[in-house]
Every structure is written in structure tokens, then in C-alpha cells.
Short mmCIF file of C-alpha atoms in Angstrom, two decimals:
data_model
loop_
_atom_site.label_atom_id
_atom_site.label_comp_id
_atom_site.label_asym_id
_atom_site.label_seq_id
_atom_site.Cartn_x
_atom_site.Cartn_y
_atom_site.Cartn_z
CA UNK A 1 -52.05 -50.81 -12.60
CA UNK A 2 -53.36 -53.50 -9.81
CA UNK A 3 -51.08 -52.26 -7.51
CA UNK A 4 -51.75 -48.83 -7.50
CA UNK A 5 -55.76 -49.43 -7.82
CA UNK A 6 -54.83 -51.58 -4.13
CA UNK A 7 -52.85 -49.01 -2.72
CA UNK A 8 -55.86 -46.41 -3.86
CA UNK A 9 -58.43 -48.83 -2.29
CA UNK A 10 -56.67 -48.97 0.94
CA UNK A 11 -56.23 -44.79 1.22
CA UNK A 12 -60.24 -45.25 1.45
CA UNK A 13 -60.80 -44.41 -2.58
CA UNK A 14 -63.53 -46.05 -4.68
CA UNK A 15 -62.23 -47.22 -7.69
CA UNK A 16 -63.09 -47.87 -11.69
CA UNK A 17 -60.37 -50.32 -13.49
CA UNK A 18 -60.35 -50.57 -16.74
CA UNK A 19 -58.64 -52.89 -19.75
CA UNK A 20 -58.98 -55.21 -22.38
CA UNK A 21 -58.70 -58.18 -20.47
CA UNK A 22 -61.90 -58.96 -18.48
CA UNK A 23 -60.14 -61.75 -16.18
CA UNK A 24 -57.38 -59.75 -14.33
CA UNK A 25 -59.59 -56.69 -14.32
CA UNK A 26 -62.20 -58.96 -11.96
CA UNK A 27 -59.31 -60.36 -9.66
CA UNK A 28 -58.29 -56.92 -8.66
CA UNK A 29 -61.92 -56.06 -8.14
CA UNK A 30 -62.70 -59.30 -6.00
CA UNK A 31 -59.75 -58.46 -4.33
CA UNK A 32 -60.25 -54.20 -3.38
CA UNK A 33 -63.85 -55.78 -2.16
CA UNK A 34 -62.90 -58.66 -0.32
CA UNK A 35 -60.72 -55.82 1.71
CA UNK A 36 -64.24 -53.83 2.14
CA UNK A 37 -63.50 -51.63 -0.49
CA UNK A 38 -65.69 -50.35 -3.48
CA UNK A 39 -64.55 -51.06 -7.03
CA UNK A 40 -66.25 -50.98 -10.68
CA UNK A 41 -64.26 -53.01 -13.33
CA UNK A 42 -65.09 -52.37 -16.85
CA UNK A 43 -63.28 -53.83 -19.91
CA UNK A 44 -62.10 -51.08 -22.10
CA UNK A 45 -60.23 -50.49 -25.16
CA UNK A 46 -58.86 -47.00 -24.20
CA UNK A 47 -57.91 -46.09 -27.77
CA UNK A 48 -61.49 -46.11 -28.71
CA UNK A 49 -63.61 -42.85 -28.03
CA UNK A 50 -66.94 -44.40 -27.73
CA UNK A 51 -65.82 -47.13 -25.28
CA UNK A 52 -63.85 -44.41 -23.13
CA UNK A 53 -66.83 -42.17 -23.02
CA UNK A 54 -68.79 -45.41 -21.98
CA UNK A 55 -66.26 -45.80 -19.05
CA UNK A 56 -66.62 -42.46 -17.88
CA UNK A 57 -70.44 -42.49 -17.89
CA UNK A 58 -69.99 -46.12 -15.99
CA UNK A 59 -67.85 -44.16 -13.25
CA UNK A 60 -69.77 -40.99 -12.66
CA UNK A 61 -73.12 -42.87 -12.41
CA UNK A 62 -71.76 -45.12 -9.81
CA UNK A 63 -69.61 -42.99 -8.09
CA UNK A 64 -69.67 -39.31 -8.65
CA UNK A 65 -67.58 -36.95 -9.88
CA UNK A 66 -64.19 -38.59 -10.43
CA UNK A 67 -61.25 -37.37 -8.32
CA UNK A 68 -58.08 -38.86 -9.48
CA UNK A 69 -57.03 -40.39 -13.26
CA UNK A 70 -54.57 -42.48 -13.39
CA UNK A 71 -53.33 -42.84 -16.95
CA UNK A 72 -50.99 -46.56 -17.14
CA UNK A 73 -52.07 -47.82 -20.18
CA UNK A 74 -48.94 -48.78 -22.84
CA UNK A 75 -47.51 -51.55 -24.44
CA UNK A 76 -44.46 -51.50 -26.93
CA UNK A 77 -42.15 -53.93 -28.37
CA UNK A 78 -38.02 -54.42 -28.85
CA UNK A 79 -36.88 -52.93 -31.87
CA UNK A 80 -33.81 -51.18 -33.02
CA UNK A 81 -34.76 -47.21 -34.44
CA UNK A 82 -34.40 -48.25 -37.88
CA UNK A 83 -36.63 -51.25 -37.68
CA UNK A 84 -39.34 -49.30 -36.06
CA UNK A 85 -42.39 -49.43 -39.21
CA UNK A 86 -44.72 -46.82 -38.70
CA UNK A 87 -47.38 -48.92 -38.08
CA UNK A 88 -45.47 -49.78 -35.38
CA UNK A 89 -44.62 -46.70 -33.95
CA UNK A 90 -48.66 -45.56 -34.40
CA UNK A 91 -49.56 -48.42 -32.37
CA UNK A 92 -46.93 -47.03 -29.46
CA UNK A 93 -48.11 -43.65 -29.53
CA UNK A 94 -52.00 -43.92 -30.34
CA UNK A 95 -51.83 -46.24 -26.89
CA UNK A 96 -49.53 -44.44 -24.68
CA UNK A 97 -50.13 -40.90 -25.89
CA UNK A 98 -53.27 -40.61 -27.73
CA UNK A 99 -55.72 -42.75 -25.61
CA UNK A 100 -54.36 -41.06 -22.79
CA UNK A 101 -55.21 -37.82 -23.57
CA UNK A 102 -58.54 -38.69 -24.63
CA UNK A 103 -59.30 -39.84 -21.85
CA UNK A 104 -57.98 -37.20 -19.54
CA UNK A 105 -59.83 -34.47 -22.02
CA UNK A 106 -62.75 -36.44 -21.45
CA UNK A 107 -62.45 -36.76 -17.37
CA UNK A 108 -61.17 -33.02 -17.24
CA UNK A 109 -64.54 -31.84 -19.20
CA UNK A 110 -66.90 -34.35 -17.01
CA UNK A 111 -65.74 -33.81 -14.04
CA UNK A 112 -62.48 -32.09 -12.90
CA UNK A 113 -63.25 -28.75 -14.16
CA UNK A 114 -66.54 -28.13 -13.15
CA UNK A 115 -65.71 -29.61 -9.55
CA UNK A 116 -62.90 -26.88 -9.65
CA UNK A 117 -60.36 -30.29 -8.33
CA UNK A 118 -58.65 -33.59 -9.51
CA UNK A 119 -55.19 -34.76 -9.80
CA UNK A 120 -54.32 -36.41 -13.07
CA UNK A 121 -51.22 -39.19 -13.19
CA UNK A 122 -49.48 -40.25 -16.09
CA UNK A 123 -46.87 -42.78 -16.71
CA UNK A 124 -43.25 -41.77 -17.87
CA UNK A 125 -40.00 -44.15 -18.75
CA UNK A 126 -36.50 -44.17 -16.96
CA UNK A 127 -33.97 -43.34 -17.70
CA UNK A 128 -35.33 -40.55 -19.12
CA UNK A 129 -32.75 -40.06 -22.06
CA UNK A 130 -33.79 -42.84 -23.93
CA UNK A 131 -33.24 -46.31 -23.98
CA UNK A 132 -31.86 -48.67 -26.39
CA UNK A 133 -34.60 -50.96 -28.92
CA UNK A 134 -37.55 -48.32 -27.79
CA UNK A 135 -36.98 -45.22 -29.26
CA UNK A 136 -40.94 -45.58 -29.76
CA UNK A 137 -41.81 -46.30 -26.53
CA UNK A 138 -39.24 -43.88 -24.71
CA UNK A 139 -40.42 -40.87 -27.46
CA UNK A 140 -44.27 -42.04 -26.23
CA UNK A 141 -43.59 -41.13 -22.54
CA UNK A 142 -41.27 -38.27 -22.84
CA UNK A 143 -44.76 -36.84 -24.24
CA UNK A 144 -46.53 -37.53 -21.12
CA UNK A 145 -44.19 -35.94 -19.33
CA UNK A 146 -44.44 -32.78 -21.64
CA UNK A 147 -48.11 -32.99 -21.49
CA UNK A 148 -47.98 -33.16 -17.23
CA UNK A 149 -46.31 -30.13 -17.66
CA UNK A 150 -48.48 -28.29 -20.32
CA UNK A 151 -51.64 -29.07 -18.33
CA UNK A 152 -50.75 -27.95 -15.02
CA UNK A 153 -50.13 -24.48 -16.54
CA UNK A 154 -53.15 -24.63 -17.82
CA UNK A 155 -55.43 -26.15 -15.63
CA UNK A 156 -54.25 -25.05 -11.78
CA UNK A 157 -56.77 -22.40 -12.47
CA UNK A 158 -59.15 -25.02 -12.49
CA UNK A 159 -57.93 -27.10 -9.00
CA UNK A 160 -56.44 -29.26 -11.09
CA UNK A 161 -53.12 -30.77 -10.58
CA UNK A 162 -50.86 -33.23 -13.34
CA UNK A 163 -48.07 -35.08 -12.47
CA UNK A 164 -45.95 -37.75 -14.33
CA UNK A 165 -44.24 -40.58 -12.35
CA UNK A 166 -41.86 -42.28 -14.52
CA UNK A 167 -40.31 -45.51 -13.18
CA UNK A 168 -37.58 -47.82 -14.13
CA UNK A 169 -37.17 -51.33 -13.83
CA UNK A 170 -40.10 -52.73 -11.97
CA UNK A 171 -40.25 -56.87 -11.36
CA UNK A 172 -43.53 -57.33 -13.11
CA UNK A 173 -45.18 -60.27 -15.20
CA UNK A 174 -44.37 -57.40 -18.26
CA UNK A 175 -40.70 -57.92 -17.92
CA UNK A 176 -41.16 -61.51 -19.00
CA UNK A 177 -41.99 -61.11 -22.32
CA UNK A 178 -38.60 -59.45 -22.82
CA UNK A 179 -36.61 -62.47 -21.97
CA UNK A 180 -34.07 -60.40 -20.35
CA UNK A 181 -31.39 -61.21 -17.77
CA UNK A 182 -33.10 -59.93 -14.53
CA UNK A 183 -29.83 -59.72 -12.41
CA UNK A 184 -28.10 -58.59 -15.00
CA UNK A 185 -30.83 -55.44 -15.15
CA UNK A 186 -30.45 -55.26 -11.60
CA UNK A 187 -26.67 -54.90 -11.52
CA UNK A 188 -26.72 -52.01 -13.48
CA UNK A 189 -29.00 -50.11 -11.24
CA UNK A 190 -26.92 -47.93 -8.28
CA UNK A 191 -29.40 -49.56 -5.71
CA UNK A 192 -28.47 -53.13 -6.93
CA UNK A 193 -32.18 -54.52 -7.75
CA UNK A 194 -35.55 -53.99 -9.26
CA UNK A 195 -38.22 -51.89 -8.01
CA UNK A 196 -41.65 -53.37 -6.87
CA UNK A 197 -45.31 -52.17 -8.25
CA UNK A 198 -45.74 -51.57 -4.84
CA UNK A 199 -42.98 -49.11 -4.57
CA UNK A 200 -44.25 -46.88 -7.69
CA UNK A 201 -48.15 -47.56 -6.42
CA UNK A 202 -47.41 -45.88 -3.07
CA UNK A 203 -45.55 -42.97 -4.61
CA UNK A 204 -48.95 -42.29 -6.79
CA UNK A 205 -51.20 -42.84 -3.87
CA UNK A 206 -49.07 -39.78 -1.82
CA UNK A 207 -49.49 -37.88 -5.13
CA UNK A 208 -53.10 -38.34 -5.11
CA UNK A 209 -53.30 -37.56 -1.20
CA UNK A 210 -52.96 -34.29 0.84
CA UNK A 211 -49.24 -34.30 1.00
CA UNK A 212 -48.66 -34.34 -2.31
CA UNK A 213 -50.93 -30.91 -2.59
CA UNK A 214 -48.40 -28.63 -3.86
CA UNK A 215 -46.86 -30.85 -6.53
CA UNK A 216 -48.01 -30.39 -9.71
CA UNK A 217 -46.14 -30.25 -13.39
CA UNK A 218 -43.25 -32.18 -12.31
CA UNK A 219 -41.96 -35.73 -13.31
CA UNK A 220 -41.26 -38.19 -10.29
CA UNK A 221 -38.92 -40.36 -11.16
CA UNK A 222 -38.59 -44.20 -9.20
CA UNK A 223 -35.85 -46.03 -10.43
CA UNK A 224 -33.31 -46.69 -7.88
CA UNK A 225 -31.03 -44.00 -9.20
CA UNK A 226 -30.76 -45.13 -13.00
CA UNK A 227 -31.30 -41.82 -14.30
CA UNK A 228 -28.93 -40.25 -12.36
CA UNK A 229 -26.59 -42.58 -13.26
CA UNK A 230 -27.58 -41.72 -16.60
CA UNK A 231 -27.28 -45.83 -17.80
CA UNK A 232 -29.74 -45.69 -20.53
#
């Protein structure tokens, strides 16, 4: 999420960020407007309707219309299938698939339809076929994808174009709480090492730009090859 709202800052967007966590939500703003850029950070609980619809308001009263939504909110745990409770597997979903669509419902209504434009982004998994201990998570995002497609049916009529970019092992601070052997990971990737937020930010940001124009209802897939391999 930083990396991409960077990468969006330096293509000349403004930018809203949004999450529950008020400290890393400021360092990415101090940082977008240190480089001269414009950014609004407001903490958000995107599963909650009132505090989304607070966030758009926020957004279109400093900025305007909004342009580009970039849906990367998730969080799941390691579990085998049968372990999954379905508390647990609400949790996944209402996050990753429910907040998201609120939100882009919400954005679409506000702003993207009646400006007849707007590119929406959403967040897949690779490999796509599922992958061991998150059959919740992987389920989640193969929903996205689904939902990319859906909308762009729908809503080209409208200037609107969806898109899902689904990565696969990126070296972030997430990976951590895994406790997983990082070369090992890396080894079984046909490029021989993890991808960088940087990497699957700068895919979005040509996505959101001009040359990505006449993409829409597709999944995008950065992963070094894993899915292709077809190592899930």
C-alpha cells in the first residue's frame, strides 16, 4: 500500500491513504509531501460503512472527484482447511471481499460514474490455484478477481475500467509474521527471489496511467513465474 501510494505520488497524483493504524498512515504522508506531493491520510476501518463513507466525503472535498481506487486492504492467518472456524473465514472475506466492494460501490456512485471515468485496482493472490494453510485467504482473492471481471462488463459503459493485479511473494514487513524460510520461498520461484513492493507498485501505477488504457477485466499477475510454474 505505501509503495504504490509513492509510486502514485510521483506519476503527479494526489492521494487519500487510508487504515487502521494512524502512525504508518502519517509517514507515508510526510513522506509523498516532503517530495512536493499532495496527500490526505485518514485512519479507517474499511469494513465499516459509516467510516468508509466518511473517507470518501474526506477525499472528494479535498480533492475532487476521485480518479483511481486502489483496493489492498486484507489480512489472513495460517491454517489448514479443516481448521478454518467460520469466524475465521468471515473475518478473511468481510476484509478482503466485502469492505472492498463497499467501498468501490461507494467510489463508483460518488464519483466514477457520473464523471463517465476511473480505473478501479484490486488485489489478487499467486499462484492462483490455491495455496496451502489459506484456503480462506486464496478463496477471498480469487473473488476479486471474479469481481474485476464482472465490473468491467458492466461498467466500460460508464469509462470505467477494473483490473486485478495479483502478486506472489513480495519481501514485505507482512512476511514476518509467518516465520517462514525466506530463501527457501525464494528457491521455489523460477526467477530465484522475492519480488519488491516496488515492483507490484509500478505495475499499478502503468495500470492507472495512459498505457494501460485498453486493459480492463483482466488479472495481472507479478510473481516471478510461480503461477506458471504452477508451485502452489
Amino acid at each position: 500500500g505505501a509503495a504504490t501510494a509513492l509510486e502514485l505520488a510521483r506519476t503527479g497524483a494526489s492521494l487519500v491513504v487510508c487504515g487502521k493504524r494512524e502512525e504508518p498512515l502519517a509517514a507515508v504522508q510526510r513522506e509523498i509531501e516532503v517530495g512536493g506531493g499532495a496527500c490526505l491520510a485518514v485512519p479507517t476501518d474499511v469494513r465499516e460503512l459509516d467510516q468508509i463513507e466518511a473517507l470518501v466525503d474526506a477525499a472528494v472535498e479535498r480533492f475532487g472527484p476521485i480518479d483511481i481506487l486502489v483496493n489492498n486492504a486484507g489480512g489472513q492467518f495460517t491454517a489448514p482447511a479443516e481448521a478454518i472456524s467460520p469466524n475465521g473465514w468471515r473475518a478473511v472475506h468481510r476484509l478482503a471481499v466485502d469492505a472492498s466492494w463497499a467501498i468501490t460501490r461507494l467510489v463508483a456512485e460518488r464519483s466514477m460514474i457520473p464523471q463517465r471515468s476511473g480505473v478501479v485496482v484490486f488485489i489478487g493472490f499467486s499462484p492462483r490455484r490455491g495455496i496451502p494453510g489459506f484456503a480462506h485467504a486464496s478463496s477471498a482473492r480469487a473473488a476479486l478477481e471474479n469481481l474485476a471481471s464482472g465490473l468491467s462488463l458492466e461498467w466500460s459503459r460508464y469509462g470505467i475500467r477494473s483490473v486485478c493485479v495479483s502478486p506472489g511473494t513480495i519481501a514485505t514487513e507482512g512476511l514476518d509474521q509467518y516465520g517462514a524460510d525466506l530463501e527457501q520461498w525464494a528457491r521455489a520461484i523460477p526467477m530465484k527471489r522475492l519480488g519488491t513492493p516496488e515492483e507490484v507498485a509500478s505495475l499499478i501505477a502503468f495500470l492507472c496511467s495512459p498505457g494501460g488504457g485498453y486493459v480492463t477485466g483482466t488479472t495481472v499477475i507479478v510473481d516471478g513465474g510461480a503461477d506458471a510454474w504452477g508451485h502452489a
